[in-house]
Amino acid sequence: MPLRHPDRPLSDDHATRKAATVTAVQATEESTHPRKARRRNPYFDNAKFLAIILVVIGHALSRRYDLPLSKGLYAFVYAFHMPVFILITGYFAQRFTQADGKVRKLISGVIAPYLIFEALLSATNWLVTDEDFGFTPLEPYWINWFMAALIVWRLSTPVWQQLRWPLLFAILLSLGVGLVDLPIEKTMHRAFGMMPFFVAGLLLREEHLRWLRQRWVKIAAAAVMVCAVVGAIIVVPHVSMEWVFWRKSYDGMGQTALLGLVGRAGMMAVAFALVAAFLALVPTRETWFTRLGPLTMYAYFGHALIYIVGDGLNWWDAIPGGYLGIAIILTVSALLGAALCTTACRFVLRPFVEPPVEWAFKEPPEKRREQQEEAAAARASEPRSG
């Protein structure tokens, strides 16, 4: 076989086989020495943990409105706890596209758990009460509205990313949607009414968070939180709680269009102020609860199952009255929320929260390309005869 002259270029066939071989070697090196996983930001894990604790506490307070301060504390928590979650959700949805990988994550991480817990929550309620079992995905059961709304928010991400003033349009949408009645009322009104918090998360940048970490901002945030607690306790006997639920039209709340628009705009301003105050007070460094932050969805669904059982078996009636009862609710629900963010809870609920649905997906294009490259590399490495 004649030797190739050192100055003569490789033939196209030879170059193709060499490129395939190099690609295969690089793939082997990457699989043998994978890149280190990106380090999690402890700030957002801390924020998620503290937010889920507020969720668990808020739902406990709603069971005993008869206790002193209960309704006021409940209104304070509900004024911003879900807006915080939604804003953080928007922040992590900044890279969401309708590419195969992202849509698969939406299906496996949101849609599948939504359907599973729609059945599981209803079944639990059926087992401990006299109510009939009902599987109604189009009318989510209790806390499952968040998962249904999350589907809407995620799918709308590419739309907001194309607009020049996305937050302005989201605010106008929130105000306008209160003027009409929607099908699947509670979920759709929440999904569109709370859209500004999701869009704000899409727009959130590190420089905004750095501004919140300034010392004077933290002091102001603490003052805002204290004033909000006192204000909620004073105001709540005179104002409808529907304002913090975001689940009805203005007419459904018994308000005129003008009062509804003013009320929602005011509620939105309060919620944004409290969200900013909350984020300013969240620790930025690793704490004892940082490692619990990634498992907040387990606490979200886990406490709902426990509370449904508690409702059916009248556990809440065992809590004493007075300030002792409030102290018990705050302490026990906070401890419960923390316990449900542990690996032990994940071991029990993982098949439901992170269901193995990969079998339902067709082979992704990326994997097919990898297989084609590997096959080409294998053919190139075969000895040639003659």
Coordinates of C-alpha atoms in Angstrom, one line a residue:
M1 CA 0.0 0.0 0.0
P2 CA 1.6 3.4 -1.0
L3 CA 2.6 5.7 1.8
R4 CA 0.8 9.1 2.0
H5 CA 3.1 12.1 1.2
P6 CA 3.4 14.2 4.4
D7 CA 2.3 17.4 2.5
R8 CA -0.7 15.8 0.8
P9 CA -4.0 16.4 2.6
L10 CA -6.0 13.5 4.0
S11 CA -8.7 12.0 1.8
D12 CA -12.3 12.9 2.7
D13 CA -12.9 9.3 3.8
H14 CA -9.8 9.2 6.0
A15 CA -10.6 12.6 7.6
T16 CA -14.2 11.4 8.4
R17 CA -12.9 8.3 10.0
K18 CA -10.3 10.2 12.0
A19 CA -12.9 12.7 13.2
A20 CA -15.2 9.9 14.3
T21 CA -12.4 8.3 16.2
V22 CA -11.4 11.5 17.9
T23 CA -15.1 12.1 18.8
A24 CA -15.3 8.6 20.3
V25 CA -12.1 9.1 22.3
Q26 CA -13.4 12.4 23.7
A27 CA -16.7 10.8 24.6
T28 CA -14.9 8.0 26.4
E29 CA -12.8 10.5 28.3
E30 CA -15.8 12.6 29.3
S31 CA -17.6 9.5 30.5
T32 CA -14.5 8.3 32.4
H33 CA -13.8 11.7 33.9
P34 CA -17.2 13.5 34.1
R35 CA -17.3 17.1 34.9
K36 CA -17.9 18.0 38.5
A37 CA -21.6 18.7 39.3
R38 CA -22.4 22.4 39.6
R39 CA -22.5 23.4 43.2
R40 CA -26.0 24.3 44.5
N41 CA -26.6 27.8 45.6
P42 CA -27.4 27.5 49.4
Y43 CA -29.4 30.8 49.3
F44 CA -32.2 29.3 47.2
D45 CA -32.3 26.1 49.2
N46 CA -32.6 28.2 52.4
A47 CA -35.4 30.2 50.8
K48 CA -37.3 27.1 49.6
F49 CA -37.0 25.5 53.1
L50 CA -38.3 28.6 54.9
A51 CA -41.1 29.1 52.4
I52 CA -42.3 25.5 52.8
I53 CA -42.3 25.9 56.6
L54 CA -44.6 28.8 56.2
V55 CA -46.9 26.7 54.0
V56 CA -47.1 23.9 56.6
I57 CA -47.7 26.5 59.4
G58 CA -50.3 28.3 57.4
H59 CA -52.4 25.2 56.6
A60 CA -52.2 24.3 60.3
L61 CA -53.4 27.7 61.4
S62 CA -56.4 27.5 59.1
R63 CA -57.6 24.4 61.1
R64 CA -58.0 26.5 64.3
Y65 CA -59.3 29.9 63.5
D66 CA -60.8 30.0 67.1
L67 CA -57.3 30.4 68.6
P68 CA -56.1 34.0 69.4
L69 CA -54.1 35.6 66.6
S70 CA -54.6 32.5 64.4
K71 CA -56.5 34.2 61.7
G72 CA -54.2 37.2 61.6
L73 CA -51.1 35.1 61.4
Y74 CA -52.7 33.0 58.7
A75 CA -53.5 36.1 56.6
F76 CA -49.9 37.3 57.1
V77 CA -48.4 34.0 55.9
Y78 CA -50.9 33.7 53.0
A79 CA -50.1 37.3 51.8
F80 CA -46.7 36.2 50.5
H81 CA -45.8 32.5 51.1
M82 CA -47.0 31.3 47.7
P83 CA -45.8 34.4 45.8
V84 CA -42.3 33.5 47.2
F85 CA -42.6 29.9 45.9
I86 CA -43.8 31.1 42.5
L87 CA -41.1 33.7 42.1
I88 CA -38.4 31.1 42.9
T89 CA -40.1 28.8 40.4
G90 CA -39.9 31.5 37.8
Y91 CA -36.2 32.1 38.6
F92 CA -35.4 28.5 37.9
A93 CA -37.6 28.4 34.8
Q94 CA -35.4 31.1 33.0
R95 CA -33.9 28.4 30.8
F96 CA -37.1 26.6 30.1
T97 CA -37.7 26.0 26.4
Q98 CA -39.9 23.6 24.5
A99 CA -36.9 21.4 23.7
D100 CA -37.3 17.7 24.2
G101 CA -35.3 17.6 27.5
K102 CA -37.2 20.4 29.1
V103 CA -40.6 19.1 28.2
R104 CA -39.6 15.6 29.5
K105 CA -38.7 17.2 32.8
L106 CA -42.1 19.0 32.8
I107 CA -43.9 15.7 32.3
S108 CA -41.9 13.7 34.8
G109 CA -41.4 16.4 37.4
V110 CA -44.8 18.2 37.3
I111 CA -47.5 16.6 35.2
A112 CA -47.0 13.0 36.4
P113 CA -46.8 13.9 40.2
Y114 CA -49.8 16.2 39.7
L115 CA -51.9 13.3 38.4
I116 CA -50.6 10.9 41.0
F117 CA -51.3 13.1 43.9
E118 CA -54.7 14.2 42.5
A119 CA -55.7 10.5 43.0
L120 CA -53.7 10.0 46.2
L121 CA -55.1 13.1 48.0
S122 CA -58.6 12.2 47.0
A123 CA -58.2 8.6 48.0
T124 CA -56.8 9.6 51.4
N125 CA -59.8 11.9 52.0
W126 CA -62.2 9.2 50.9
L127 CA -60.6 6.7 53.4
V128 CA -60.9 9.0 56.5
T129 CA -64.2 10.7 55.7
D130 CA -67.6 9.9 54.4
E131 CA -67.0 11.9 51.2
D132 CA -67.0 10.1 47.8
F133 CA -63.7 9.4 46.0
G134 CA -63.3 11.7 43.0
F135 CA -60.5 11.9 40.5
T136 CA -60.9 15.4 38.9
P137 CA -57.7 16.6 37.3
L138 CA -59.5 19.5 35.7
E139 CA -60.5 20.7 39.2
P140 CA -57.5 20.1 41.4
Y141 CA -57.9 18.8 44.9
W142 CA -56.8 21.4 47.5
I143 CA -53.0 22.1 47.3
N144 CA -52.7 20.4 43.9
W145 CA -53.8 23.7 42.3
F146 CA -50.2 24.8 42.5
M147 CA -49.0 21.9 40.3
A148 CA -51.8 22.6 37.7
A149 CA -50.8 26.3 37.7
L150 CA -47.1 25.4 37.4
I151 CA -47.9 23.7 34.1
V152 CA -49.4 26.9 32.8
W153 CA -46.5 29.0 34.1
R154 CA -43.8 26.8 32.6
L155 CA -45.4 26.5 29.2
S156 CA -45.9 30.3 29.1
T157 CA -42.2 31.0 29.7
P158 CA -41.2 31.3 26.0
V159 CA -44.0 33.9 25.5
W160 CA -42.9 36.1 28.4
Q161 CA -39.3 35.9 27.2
Q162 CA -40.2 37.4 23.9
L163 CA -42.0 40.5 25.3
R164 CA -40.3 43.9 25.8
W165 CA -42.1 44.6 29.1
P166 CA -43.2 41.2 30.4
L167 CA -43.8 42.2 34.0
L168 CA -46.1 45.1 32.9
F169 CA -48.1 42.7 30.7
A170 CA -48.3 40.1 33.5
I171 CA -49.6 42.7 35.9
L172 CA -52.2 43.9 33.4
L173 CA -53.2 40.2 32.9
S174 CA -53.5 39.7 36.6
L175 CA -55.7 42.8 37.1
G176 CA -57.8 42.0 34.0
V177 CA -58.5 38.4 34.7
G178 CA -60.3 39.4 37.9
L179 CA -63.0 41.1 35.7
V180 CA -64.1 37.8 34.2
D181 CA -65.3 34.4 35.3
L182 CA -63.1 31.5 34.2
P183 CA -63.6 27.8 33.9
I184 CA -61.8 25.8 36.6
E185 CA -62.2 29.0 38.5
K186 CA -59.9 28.5 41.5
T187 CA -56.9 27.2 39.5
M188 CA -57.2 29.5 36.5
H189 CA -57.7 32.6 38.5
R190 CA -54.7 31.7 40.6
A191 CA -52.6 30.8 37.6
F192 CA -53.2 34.1 35.8
G193 CA -53.7 36.2 38.9
M194 CA -50.4 35.3 40.4
M195 CA -48.5 35.3 37.0
P196 CA -46.6 38.5 37.9
F197 CA -44.7 36.7 40.6
F198 CA -43.6 34.0 38.1
V199 CA -42.6 36.6 35.6
A200 CA -40.7 38.5 38.2
G201 CA -38.8 35.3 38.9
L202 CA -38.0 35.1 35.2
L203 CA -36.5 38.6 35.3
L204 CA -34.7 38.1 38.7
R205 CA -30.9 38.6 38.4
E206 CA -28.0 38.3 40.8
E207 CA -27.6 42.1 41.0
H208 CA -31.1 42.3 42.4
L209 CA -30.3 39.8 45.1
R210 CA -27.0 41.6 45.9
W211 CA -29.1 44.7 46.5
L212 CA -31.3 42.9 48.9
R213 CA -28.3 41.7 50.9
Q214 CA -27.3 45.2 51.9
R215 CA -27.4 45.8 55.7
W216 CA -29.9 48.6 55.6
V217 CA -32.2 46.6 53.3
K218 CA -32.2 43.8 55.8
I219 CA -33.0 46.1 58.7
A220 CA -35.9 47.6 56.6
A221 CA -37.1 44.1 55.7
A222 CA -37.3 43.1 59.3
A223 CA -39.3 46.2 60.1
V224 CA -41.6 45.5 57.1
M225 CA -42.3 42.0 58.4
V226 CA -43.1 43.1 61.9
C227 CA -45.4 45.8 60.6
A228 CA -47.1 43.3 58.3
V229 CA -47.8 40.8 61.2
V230 CA -49.3 43.6 63.3
G231 CA -51.2 45.0 60.4
A232 CA -52.6 41.6 59.5
I233 CA -53.8 40.9 63.0
I234 CA -55.5 44.3 63.1
V235 CA -57.0 44.4 59.6
V236 CA -58.1 40.8 59.1
P237 CA -61.4 41.0 61.1
H238 CA -62.6 43.8 58.7
V239 CA -61.4 42.4 55.3
S240 CA -62.3 39.3 53.3
M241 CA -59.7 36.6 53.3
E242 CA -60.4 36.0 49.6
W243 CA -57.9 38.7 48.7
V244 CA -55.0 36.5 49.8
F245 CA -56.3 33.4 48.0
W246 CA -56.3 34.9 44.4
R247 CA -59.0 32.3 43.4
K248 CA -62.1 34.3 42.4
S249 CA -63.2 37.1 40.1
Y250 CA -64.0 40.4 41.7
D251 CA -67.7 39.7 41.2
G252 CA -67.2 36.4 42.9
M253 CA -65.8 38.2 45.9
G254 CA -68.8 40.6 46.0
Q255 CA -66.7 43.5 44.8
T256 CA -67.3 46.1 42.0
A257 CA -64.9 46.2 39.1
L258 CA -63.3 49.4 40.4
L259 CA -62.8 48.1 44.0
G260 CA -61.6 44.8 42.7
L261 CA -58.9 46.4 40.6
V262 CA -57.8 48.7 43.4
G263 CA -57.9 45.8 45.9
R264 CA -55.9 43.4 43.7
A265 CA -53.3 46.1 42.9
G266 CA -52.9 46.8 46.6
M267 CA -52.6 43.1 47.4
M268 CA -50.0 42.7 44.7
A269 CA -48.0 45.6 46.0
V270 CA -48.1 44.1 49.6
A271 CA -47.2 40.7 48.3
F272 CA -44.2 42.0 46.3
A273 CA -43.0 44.0 49.3
L274 CA -43.2 41.0 51.6
V275 CA -41.5 38.7 49.1
A276 CA -38.6 41.2 48.8
A277 CA -38.4 41.4 52.6
F278 CA -38.5 37.7 52.9
L279 CA -35.7 37.2 50.4
A280 CA -33.6 39.9 52.1
L281 CA -33.8 38.0 55.4
V282 CA -32.9 34.6 54.0
P283 CA -29.4 33.4 55.0
T284 CA -27.0 33.4 52.1
R285 CA -24.6 30.9 53.7
E286 CA -25.0 27.2 54.3
T287 CA -27.1 26.4 57.5
W288 CA -28.3 23.3 59.2
F289 CA -31.4 23.4 57.0
T290 CA -29.8 24.1 53.6
R291 CA -29.6 20.4 52.8
L292 CA -33.4 20.2 53.4
G293 CA -34.2 22.8 50.8
P294 CA -34.0 20.5 47.7
L295 CA -36.7 18.3 49.2
T296 CA -39.5 20.8 49.8
M297 CA -41.9 19.2 47.4
Y298 CA -41.9 16.2 49.7
A299 CA -43.0 18.4 52.5
Y300 CA -45.6 20.1 50.3
F301 CA -47.3 16.8 49.5
G302 CA -46.5 15.0 52.7
H303 CA -48.0 17.5 55.0
A304 CA -51.2 17.6 52.9
L305 CA -51.7 13.8 53.3
I306 CA -51.1 14.1 57.1
Y307 CA -53.5 17.1 57.5
I308 CA -56.2 15.3 55.5
V309 CA -55.9 12.4 57.9
G310 CA -56.0 14.8 60.8
D311 CA -59.1 16.4 59.5
G312 CA -60.9 13.1 59.2
L313 CA -59.8 11.9 62.6
N314 CA -60.4 15.2 64.4
W315 CA -56.8 15.5 65.6
W316 CA -57.0 19.3 65.6
D317 CA -59.7 19.3 68.4
A318 CA -57.0 17.9 70.7
I319 CA -55.0 21.1 70.6
P320 CA -55.8 23.2 73.7
G321 CA -57.2 26.7 73.4
G322 CA -55.5 30.1 74.1
Y323 CA -52.0 31.1 73.4
L324 CA -50.7 27.7 74.3
G325 CA -52.6 26.2 71.4
I326 CA -51.0 28.8 69.0
A327 CA -47.6 27.9 70.4
I328 CA -48.2 24.2 69.9
I329 CA -49.4 24.7 66.3
L330 CA -46.5 26.9 65.3
T331 CA -43.9 24.6 66.9
V332 CA -45.3 21.2 65.8
S333 CA -46.1 22.3 62.3
A334 CA -42.6 23.8 61.8
L335 CA -41.0 20.6 63.1
L336 CA -43.3 18.5 60.9
G337 CA -42.3 20.6 57.8
A338 CA -38.6 20.1 58.6
A339 CA -39.1 16.3 59.2
L340 CA -40.8 16.0 55.8
C341 CA -37.8 17.5 54.0
T342 CA -35.5 14.6 55.1
T343 CA -34.3 11.7 53.1
A344 CA -36.5 9.3 55.2
C345 CA -39.6 11.0 53.8
R346 CA -38.1 11.0 50.3
F347 CA -37.5 7.2 50.6
V348 CA -41.3 6.8 51.3
L349 CA -42.7 9.3 48.8
R350 CA -40.2 9.2 46.0
P351 CA -42.2 6.9 43.7
F352 CA -45.0 9.4 43.8
V353 CA -43.1 12.7 43.8
E354 CA -40.4 11.6 41.3
P355 CA -42.2 8.8 39.5
P356 CA -40.1 6.6 37.1
V357 CA -41.8 7.6 33.8
E358 CA -38.7 7.3 31.5
W359 CA -40.2 4.2 30.0
A360 CA -43.0 6.4 28.4
F361 CA -40.6 8.6 26.5
K362 CA -39.2 7.8 23.0
E363 CA -35.5 7.9 22.5
P364 CA -34.2 11.5 22.5
P365 CA -32.5 12.8 19.4
E366 CA -29.3 13.4 21.4
K367 CA -29.0 9.7 22.3
R368 CA -29.6 8.7 18.7
R369 CA -26.8 10.9 17.5
E370 CA -24.5 9.5 20.2
Q371 CA -25.3 6.0 19.0
Q372 CA -24.6 6.9 15.4
E373 CA -21.3 8.5 16.4
E374 CA -20.3 5.4 18.4
A375 CA -21.2 3.2 15.5
A376 CA -19.2 5.3 13.1
A377 CA -16.2 5.2 15.5
A378 CA -16.5 1.5 15.7
R379 CA -16.5 1.1 11.9
A380 CA -13.5 3.4 11.7
S381 CA -11.5 1.4 14.2
E382 CA -12.1 -1.9 12.3
P383 CA -8.9 -3.1 10.4
R384 CA -9.1 -2.6 6.7
S385 CA -8.1 -5.5 4.3
G386 CA -5.9 -5.0 1.3

